[in-house]
């Protein structure tokens, strides 16, 4: 862990002891689960395609100890709020932050596994609603922690799948598997190419000697995000059903090609056609981008990132004016190799691949442009790629 991360974890541990006292000093443990970035491969996960995410040095931490009874007491250290429930009552509270944790307990019970009560303080530095998947980090962190504390014998794949199910079933967002996978399987200085159908994955070293990854946070948290996300899924399913009539092997857009989509453009209608065109091209783009990475050709890798952005903007239509503005600002900047919106869309961050020597000037320019246009002070995060979910040893 980096020094700043240790500081954050220690801060949450201090708050745990303030809240719960020191009686559990012997049994308390600390766990960390990071937020994620995604270099390329957007909205491809729920189409059974490929993604290229990595976990970063912005993480969620749980300081947690088992209890003798069946009570769960959660303390959101950053919000200074507490929520308590009993293991036999998993009803949904109005307050939304406990949904992520209760959903995990529900998944454990649905699997027929047994845990006792627990008390935890949690928090961290993953910006919420910025497209870094703080929710997946929360889910993976708690499940990983309970797995260790109560010896549930779950492997990382099960942790990922149960965390995703918890988000689908309890939180109610029909997300794919990328975020949870990246949080749990991240590896220092590497990106992960994940085949979202087979869950086969491969690490690729990501060279950060000459380049930095900078996230620019629009600060837009769009209310459309989850409803439009679910609509996109349905549009992809419609396209798949049409293509299946012509080729029975097309079970998802992963099995289709841009050429097949082109052939059936008229039947699909304009909207479904554009969605399917983007997804089939994007799945291919991840593969091509990985080849470029292996060749060390980051300039062409960056161009692919731009292609992804324009596809998300014009064909998949999940961007927003603020994201488009930030990407447009980079087009004539020689220090930027690639830029695009990242994650589900409708707000959140752009991801920028920037030459190290140009990064100060880049951030200054972006901040000034955003301030002039939107009167918003643009947060820029320089992220490092770190390991995925783990237990943390604190002094
Ligand atoms: C969100 C979802 C992911 C993925 C991305 C888009 O982050 O949680 O499963 O679909 O959007 O690539």
Coordinates of C-alpha atoms and ligand atoms in Angstrom, one line a residue:
X1 CA 0.0 0.0 0.0
X2 CA 1.1 3.5 -0.7
X3 CA 1.7 5.9 2.2
X4 CA -1.4 8.0 1.6
X5 CA -3.4 4.8 1.5
X6 CA -2.0 3.7 4.9
X7 CA -2.9 7.1 6.3
X8 CA -6.5 6.7 5.1
X9 CA -6.8 3.2 6.5
X10 CA -5.4 4.3 9.8
X11 CA -7.8 7.2 9.9
X12 CA -10.7 4.8 9.5
X13 CA -9.3 2.5 12.2
X14 CA -9.1 5.4 14.6
X15 CA -12.7 6.2 13.9
X16 CA -13.6 2.6 14.4
X17 CA -12.1 2.7 17.9
X18 CA -13.8 6.0 18.7
X19 CA -17.1 4.6 17.7
X20 CA -16.9 1.0 19.1
X21 CA -14.3 1.3 21.8
X22 CA -11.2 -0.8 22.1
X23 CA -12.8 -4.1 23.4
X24 CA -12.4 -5.8 20.0
X25 CA -8.8 -4.8 19.6
X26 CA -7.8 -8.5 19.4
X27 CA -10.2 -9.5 16.7
X28 CA -10.5 -6.4 14.5
X29 CA -9.1 -6.6 11.0
X30 CA -8.7 -4.2 8.1
X31 CA -9.5 -4.8 4.4
X32 CA -9.1 -2.8 1.3
X33 CA -10.8 -2.9 -2.1
X34 CA -9.9 -0.4 -4.8
X35 CA -11.9 1.6 -7.3
X36 CA -11.3 0.8 -11.0
X37 CA -10.5 2.5 -14.2
X38 CA -11.2 1.1 -17.7
X39 CA -8.8 1.7 -20.5
X40 CA -11.1 0.5 -23.3
X41 CA -14.1 -1.8 -23.7
X42 CA -17.1 0.2 -22.5
X43 CA -20.6 -1.4 -22.2
X44 CA -19.1 -4.6 -23.6
X45 CA -19.2 -6.6 -20.4
X46 CA -23.0 -7.3 -20.4
X47 CA -22.7 -8.1 -24.1
X48 CA -20.3 -11.0 -23.2
X49 CA -17.4 -9.1 -24.8
X50 CA -13.9 -8.0 -23.6
X51 CA -12.9 -5.2 -21.2
X52 CA -9.5 -3.8 -20.1
X53 CA -9.8 -2.4 -16.6
X54 CA -7.4 -2.0 -13.7
X55 CA -7.7 -1.2 -10.0
X56 CA -6.3 2.0 -8.7
X57 CA -4.9 3.8 -5.6
X58 CA -8.3 5.0 -4.6
X59 CA -9.9 2.5 -2.3
X60 CA -12.6 1.5 0.2
X61 CA -11.5 0.2 3.6
X62 CA -13.4 -1.9 6.1
X63 CA -12.3 -2.0 9.7
X64 CA -14.3 -4.9 11.0
X65 CA -14.8 -7.3 13.9
X66 CA -17.2 -10.2 14.5
X67 CA -19.9 -9.9 17.2
X68 CA -21.3 -12.5 19.5
X69 CA -24.9 -11.7 18.6
X70 CA -26.6 -11.4 15.2
X71 CA -26.5 -7.7 15.0
X72 CA -24.8 -5.8 12.2
X73 CA -23.6 -2.3 13.0
X74 CA -22.2 -0.3 10.1
X75 CA -20.5 3.0 10.6
X76 CA -20.0 5.2 7.5
X77 CA -16.9 7.0 8.8
X78 CA -16.9 9.7 6.0
X79 CA -20.6 10.5 6.5
X80 CA -20.5 10.0 10.3
X81 CA -23.7 7.9 10.0
X82 CA -24.6 4.6 11.6
X83 CA -27.0 1.9 10.4
X84 CA -27.8 -1.2 12.4
X85 CA -29.8 -4.3 11.4
X86 CA -30.3 -7.9 12.5
X87 CA -29.2 -10.8 10.3
X88 CA -32.9 -12.0 10.2
X89 CA -34.2 -8.7 8.9
X90 CA -32.7 -7.6 5.6
X91 CA -35.5 -5.2 4.6
X92 CA -34.4 -2.2 2.5
X93 CA -33.9 1.1 4.4
X94 CA -34.7 4.4 2.8
X95 CA -31.1 5.5 3.3
X96 CA -29.2 4.1 0.3
X97 CA -25.7 3.6 1.4
X98 CA -26.4 0.5 3.5
X99 CA -28.0 -1.2 0.5
X100 CA -24.6 -2.3 -0.7
X101 CA -23.7 -4.1 2.5
X102 CA -27.2 -5.6 3.2
X103 CA -27.1 -6.9 -0.4
X104 CA -23.9 -8.8 0.4
X105 CA -25.4 -10.3 3.5
X106 CA -28.4 -11.4 1.5
X107 CA -26.2 -13.1 -1.1
X108 CA -24.4 -15.0 1.6
X109 CA -27.7 -16.2 3.0
X110 CA -29.0 -17.1 -0.4
X111 CA -26.0 -19.4 -0.9
X112 CA -26.9 -21.1 2.4
X113 CA -23.7 -19.9 4.1
X114 CA -23.7 -18.9 7.8
X115 CA -22.2 -15.8 9.3
X116 CA -22.7 -14.2 12.7
X117 CA -23.1 -10.5 13.4
X118 CA -20.3 -7.9 12.9
X119 CA -19.5 -4.3 13.4
X120 CA -17.5 -2.2 11.0
X121 CA -16.4 1.3 10.2
X122 CA -15.8 1.9 6.5
X123 CA -14.8 4.7 4.2
X124 CA -12.0 5.7 1.8
X125 CA -11.1 7.9 -1.1
X126 CA -12.9 6.6 -4.1
X127 CA -15.0 9.6 -5.3
X128 CA -18.6 8.6 -5.2
X129 CA -20.6 8.9 -8.5
X130 CA -17.5 9.7 -10.5
X131 CA -17.5 6.4 -12.5
X132 CA -14.7 4.7 -10.5
X133 CA -17.1 2.1 -9.1
X134 CA -17.1 2.9 -5.4
X135 CA -20.1 0.5 -5.1
X136 CA -18.3 -2.5 -6.5
X137 CA -15.4 -1.7 -4.2
X138 CA -17.7 -1.7 -1.2
X139 CA -19.3 -4.9 -2.1
X140 CA -16.1 -6.8 -2.8
X141 CA -14.5 -5.4 0.3
X142 CA -17.2 -6.5 2.7
X143 CA -17.6 -9.9 1.1
X144 CA -13.9 -10.5 1.1
X145 CA -13.8 -9.5 4.8
X146 CA -16.7 -11.7 5.8
X147 CA -15.2 -14.6 3.8
X148 CA -12.0 -14.3 5.9
X149 CA -13.6 -13.7 9.2
X150 CA -16.2 -16.4 9.0
X151 CA -14.2 -18.9 6.9
X152 CA -16.8 -19.1 4.1
X153 CA -14.3 -20.7 1.6
X154 CA -15.3 -18.5 -1.3
X155 CA -12.7 -18.0 -4.0
X156 CA -12.2 -14.7 -5.8
X157 CA -14.5 -15.7 -8.7
X158 CA -17.4 -16.3 -6.3
X159 CA -16.7 -13.1 -4.5
X160 CA -16.9 -11.2 -7.8
X161 CA -20.1 -13.0 -9.0
X162 CA -21.9 -12.6 -5.6
X163 CA -21.0 -9.0 -5.4
X164 CA -22.4 -8.4 -8.9
X165 CA -25.5 -10.3 -8.0
X166 CA -25.9 -8.2 -4.9
X167 CA -25.9 -5.1 -7.1
X168 CA -28.3 -6.6 -9.6
X169 CA -30.8 -8.0 -7.0
X170 CA -30.6 -5.8 -3.9
X171 CA -29.3 -2.5 -5.2
X172 CA -31.3 -2.9 -8.4
X173 CA -28.7 -1.9 -11.0
X174 CA -28.3 -4.4 -13.9
X175 CA -24.5 -3.9 -14.1
X176 CA -22.2 -6.3 -15.8
X177 CA -19.2 -8.0 -14.2
X178 CA -16.3 -5.6 -15.0
X179 CA -16.3 -3.4 -11.9
X180 CA -16.4 -6.2 -9.3
X181 CA -13.9 -8.2 -11.3
X182 CA -11.4 -5.3 -11.6
X183 CA -11.7 -4.5 -7.9
X184 CA -11.1 -8.1 -6.8
X185 CA -8.5 -9.2 -9.4
X186 CA -6.5 -6.0 -9.9
X187 CA -2.7 -6.2 -10.1
X188 CA -0.1 -3.5 -9.6
X189 CA 1.0 -1.8 -12.8
X190 CA -1.1 -4.1 -15.0
X191 CA -4.4 -3.9 -16.9
X192 CA -6.6 -6.9 -17.1
X193 CA -8.1 -8.2 -20.3
X194 CA -11.2 -10.0 -19.2
X195 CA -13.3 -12.1 -21.4
X196 CA -16.7 -11.5 -19.8
X197 CA -18.2 -14.7 -21.3
X198 CA -15.7 -17.2 -20.1
X199 CA -14.1 -15.1 -17.3
X200 CA -10.7 -16.0 -18.6
X201 CA -8.4 -13.1 -18.0
X202 CA -4.8 -12.0 -18.7
X203 CA -2.7 -9.3 -17.2
X204 CA -0.8 -6.9 -19.5
X205 CA 1.9 -4.7 -18.0
X206 CA 0.9 -1.0 -18.5
X207 CA 4.0 1.2 -18.9
X208 CA 3.8 4.2 -16.7
X209 CA 7.4 5.4 -17.0
X210 CA 6.6 8.0 -19.7
X211 CA 2.9 8.3 -19.4
X212 CA 0.3 9.0 -16.7
X213 CA -3.3 8.2 -16.4
X214 CA -5.3 11.3 -15.4
X215 CA -9.0 11.3 -14.6
X216 CA -10.9 14.6 -15.1
X217 CA -14.1 14.6 -13.0
X218 CA -17.0 16.5 -14.6
X219 CA -18.7 16.5 -11.2
X220 CA -21.9 15.6 -13.1
X221 CA -23.9 12.9 -11.4
X222 CA -26.6 12.2 -13.9
X223 CA -29.9 10.8 -12.7
X224 CA -30.4 9.2 -16.0
X225 CA -27.5 6.8 -15.4
X226 CA -29.3 3.7 -14.2
X227 CA -32.5 4.0 -16.2
X228 CA -30.7 4.6 -19.5
X229 CA -28.2 1.9 -18.6
X230 CA -31.0 -0.6 -18.4
X231 CA -32.5 0.7 -21.6
X232 CA -29.1 0.1 -23.4
X233 CA -29.1 -3.4 -22.2
X234 CA -32.6 -4.0 -23.7
X235 CA -31.6 -2.4 -27.0
X236 CA -28.7 -4.8 -27.2
X237 CA -31.0 -7.7 -26.5
X238 CA -33.3 -6.6 -29.2
X239 CA -30.5 -6.4 -31.7
X240 CA -29.3 -9.9 -30.7
X241 CA -32.8 -11.3 -31.1
X242 CA -32.9 -10.0 -34.7
X243 CA -29.5 -11.3 -35.6
X244 CA -30.3 -14.7 -34.1
X245 CA -33.0 -15.2 -36.7
X246 CA -30.3 -15.3 -39.3
X247 CA -27.5 -17.0 -37.4
X248 CA -28.6 -19.2 -34.5
X249 CA -25.1 -18.9 -33.0
X250 CA -25.6 -15.3 -32.1
X251 CA -26.5 -15.6 -28.4
X252 CA -25.1 -12.2 -27.6
X253 CA -23.5 -9.3 -29.5
X254 CA -20.2 -11.0 -28.7
X255 CA -21.1 -13.6 -31.4
X256 CA -21.9 -11.0 -34.0
X257 CA -19.7 -8.9 -36.3
X258 CA -20.0 -5.3 -37.5
X259 CA -20.6 -6.8 -41.0
X260 CA -23.5 -8.8 -39.8
X261 CA -25.0 -5.8 -38.0
X262 CA -24.6 -3.8 -41.2
X263 CA -26.4 -6.4 -43.2
X264 CA -29.5 -6.2 -41.0
X265 CA -29.5 -2.4 -40.5
X266 CA -33.0 -1.9 -41.9
X267 CA -34.7 -4.5 -39.8
X268 CA -33.1 -3.1 -36.6
X269 CA -34.1 0.5 -37.1
X270 CA -31.8 3.4 -36.5
X271 CA -31.4 3.3 -32.7
X272 CA -30.8 -0.5 -32.3
X273 CA -28.6 -0.5 -35.3
X274 CA -26.3 2.2 -33.9
X275 CA -26.1 0.5 -30.5
X276 CA -25.2 -2.9 -32.1
X277 CA -22.7 -1.2 -34.4
X278 CA -20.9 0.4 -31.5
X279 CA -20.8 -2.8 -29.4
X280 CA -19.5 -5.1 -32.1
X281 CA -16.8 -2.6 -33.1
X282 CA -15.9 -1.9 -29.4
X283 CA -15.4 -5.6 -28.7
X284 CA -13.0 -5.8 -31.6
X285 CA -11.3 -2.6 -30.5
X286 CA -10.3 -4.1 -27.1
X287 CA -8.6 -6.9 -28.9
X288 CA -6.8 -4.5 -31.3
X289 CA -5.8 -2.3 -28.4
X290 CA -4.3 -5.2 -26.5
X291 CA -2.1 -6.0 -29.5
X292 CA -1.0 -2.4 -29.6
X293 CA -0.1 -2.5 -26.0
X294 CA 2.0 -5.6 -26.5
X295 CA 3.8 -3.9 -29.3
X296 CA 4.4 -0.9 -27.1
X297 CA 2.5 1.3 -29.5
X298 CA 0.7 3.7 -27.1
X299 CA 0.1 6.4 -29.7
X300 CA -2.2 4.1 -31.7
X301 CA -3.6 2.7 -28.4
X302 CA -4.6 6.3 -27.6
X303 CA -6.3 6.7 -31.0
X304 CA -8.5 3.7 -30.1
X305 CA -9.5 5.5 -26.9
X306 CA -10.8 8.4 -29.0
X307 CA -12.7 6.0 -31.3
X308 CA -14.4 4.6 -28.3
X309 CA -15.4 8.0 -27.1
X310 CA -16.9 9.1 -30.4
X311 CA -18.8 5.8 -30.6
X312 CA -20.1 6.3 -27.0
X313 CA -21.0 9.9 -27.9
X314 CA -22.7 9.5 -31.2
X315 CA -23.8 5.9 -31.5
X316 CA -24.3 4.5 -28.0
X317 CA -25.4 7.9 -26.7
X318 CA -24.3 7.6 -23.1
X319 CA -22.1 10.7 -22.9
X320 CA -23.0 14.2 -21.9
X321 CA -22.0 17.7 -23.0
X322 CA -19.5 18.1 -20.1
X323 CA -17.7 14.8 -21.0
X324 CA -17.6 15.7 -24.7
X325 CA -16.3 19.1 -23.9
X326 CA -13.4 17.7 -21.8
X327 CA -12.5 15.2 -24.6
X328 CA -12.7 17.9 -27.3
X329 CA -10.2 20.0 -25.3
X330 CA -7.5 17.3 -25.6
X331 CA -7.8 16.9 -29.4
X332 CA -5.1 19.4 -30.3
X333 CA -2.9 18.7 -27.3
X334 CA 0.3 16.9 -28.3
X335 CA 0.8 15.7 -24.7
X336 CA -2.4 13.6 -24.8
X337 CA -2.3 10.3 -26.5
X338 CA -5.9 9.4 -25.9
X339 CA -9.0 10.5 -24.0
X340 CA -12.5 9.3 -23.6
X341 CA -15.4 9.1 -21.2
X342 CA -15.2 6.2 -18.8
X343 CA -17.7 3.8 -17.2
X344 CA -21.5 3.8 -17.6
X345 CA -21.7 7.4 -18.7
X346 CA -24.0 10.4 -18.3
X347 CA -21.4 12.1 -16.1
X348 CA -18.3 10.9 -14.1
X349 CA -14.8 11.1 -15.4
X350 CA -12.9 11.2 -18.6
X351 CA -9.7 9.0 -18.7
X352 CA -6.7 10.6 -20.3
X353 CA -3.4 9.1 -21.3
X354 CA -0.9 11.9 -20.9
X355 CA 2.8 12.2 -21.5
X356 CA 4.5 12.7 -18.1
X357 CA 6.4 15.8 -19.0
X358 CA 3.2 17.5 -20.2
X359 CA 0.9 16.6 -17.3
X360 CA 1.1 19.8 -15.2
X361 CA 0.3 22.0 -18.2
X362 CA -2.5 19.6 -19.3
X363 CA -4.2 19.8 -15.9
X364 CA -3.9 23.5 -15.7
X365 CA -5.3 23.9 -19.2
X366 CA -8.2 21.6 -18.5
X367 CA -9.1 23.2 -15.2
X368 CA -9.1 26.7 -16.8
X369 CA -11.2 25.6 -19.7
X370 CA -13.8 23.9 -17.5
X371 CA -14.0 26.8 -15.1
X372 CA -14.6 29.2 -18.0
X373 CA -17.2 27.0 -19.6
X374 CA -19.1 25.6 -16.6
X375 CA -17.8 27.6 -13.6
X376 CA -16.8 24.4 -12.0
X377 CA -13.4 23.7 -10.4
X378 CA -12.4 20.5 -12.2
X379 CA -10.9 17.8 -10.0
X380 CA -8.0 15.9 -11.7
X381 CA -6.8 12.6 -10.3
X382 CA -3.5 11.1 -11.3
X383 CA -4.0 7.4 -10.6
X384 CA -1.6 4.6 -10.1
X385 CA -2.5 1.0 -10.8
X386 CA -2.5 -1.1 -7.6
X387 CA -3.4 -4.6 -6.4
X388 CA -7.0 -5.7 -5.9
X389 CA -8.9 -6.6 -2.8
X390 CA -6.7 -7.6 0.1
X391 CA -6.3 -7.6 3.9
X392 CA -4.2 -4.8 5.2
X393 CA -1.8 -5.0 8.1
X394 CA -1.7 -1.9 10.1
X395 CA 0.6 -1.1 13.0
Ligands
LIG1 C1 -20.9 0.5 -15.3 C2 -21.2 -1.0 -15.0 C3 -20.3 -2.0 -15.7 C4 -20.1 -1.6 -17.1 C5 -19.8 -0.1 -17.3 C6 -19.8 0.3 -18.8 O1 -19.7 0.8 -14.7 O2 -21.3 -1.2 -13.6 O3 -20.7 -3.3 -15.5 O4 -21.2 -2.0 -17.9 O5 -20.8 0.7 -16.7 O6 -18.7 -0.3 -19.4

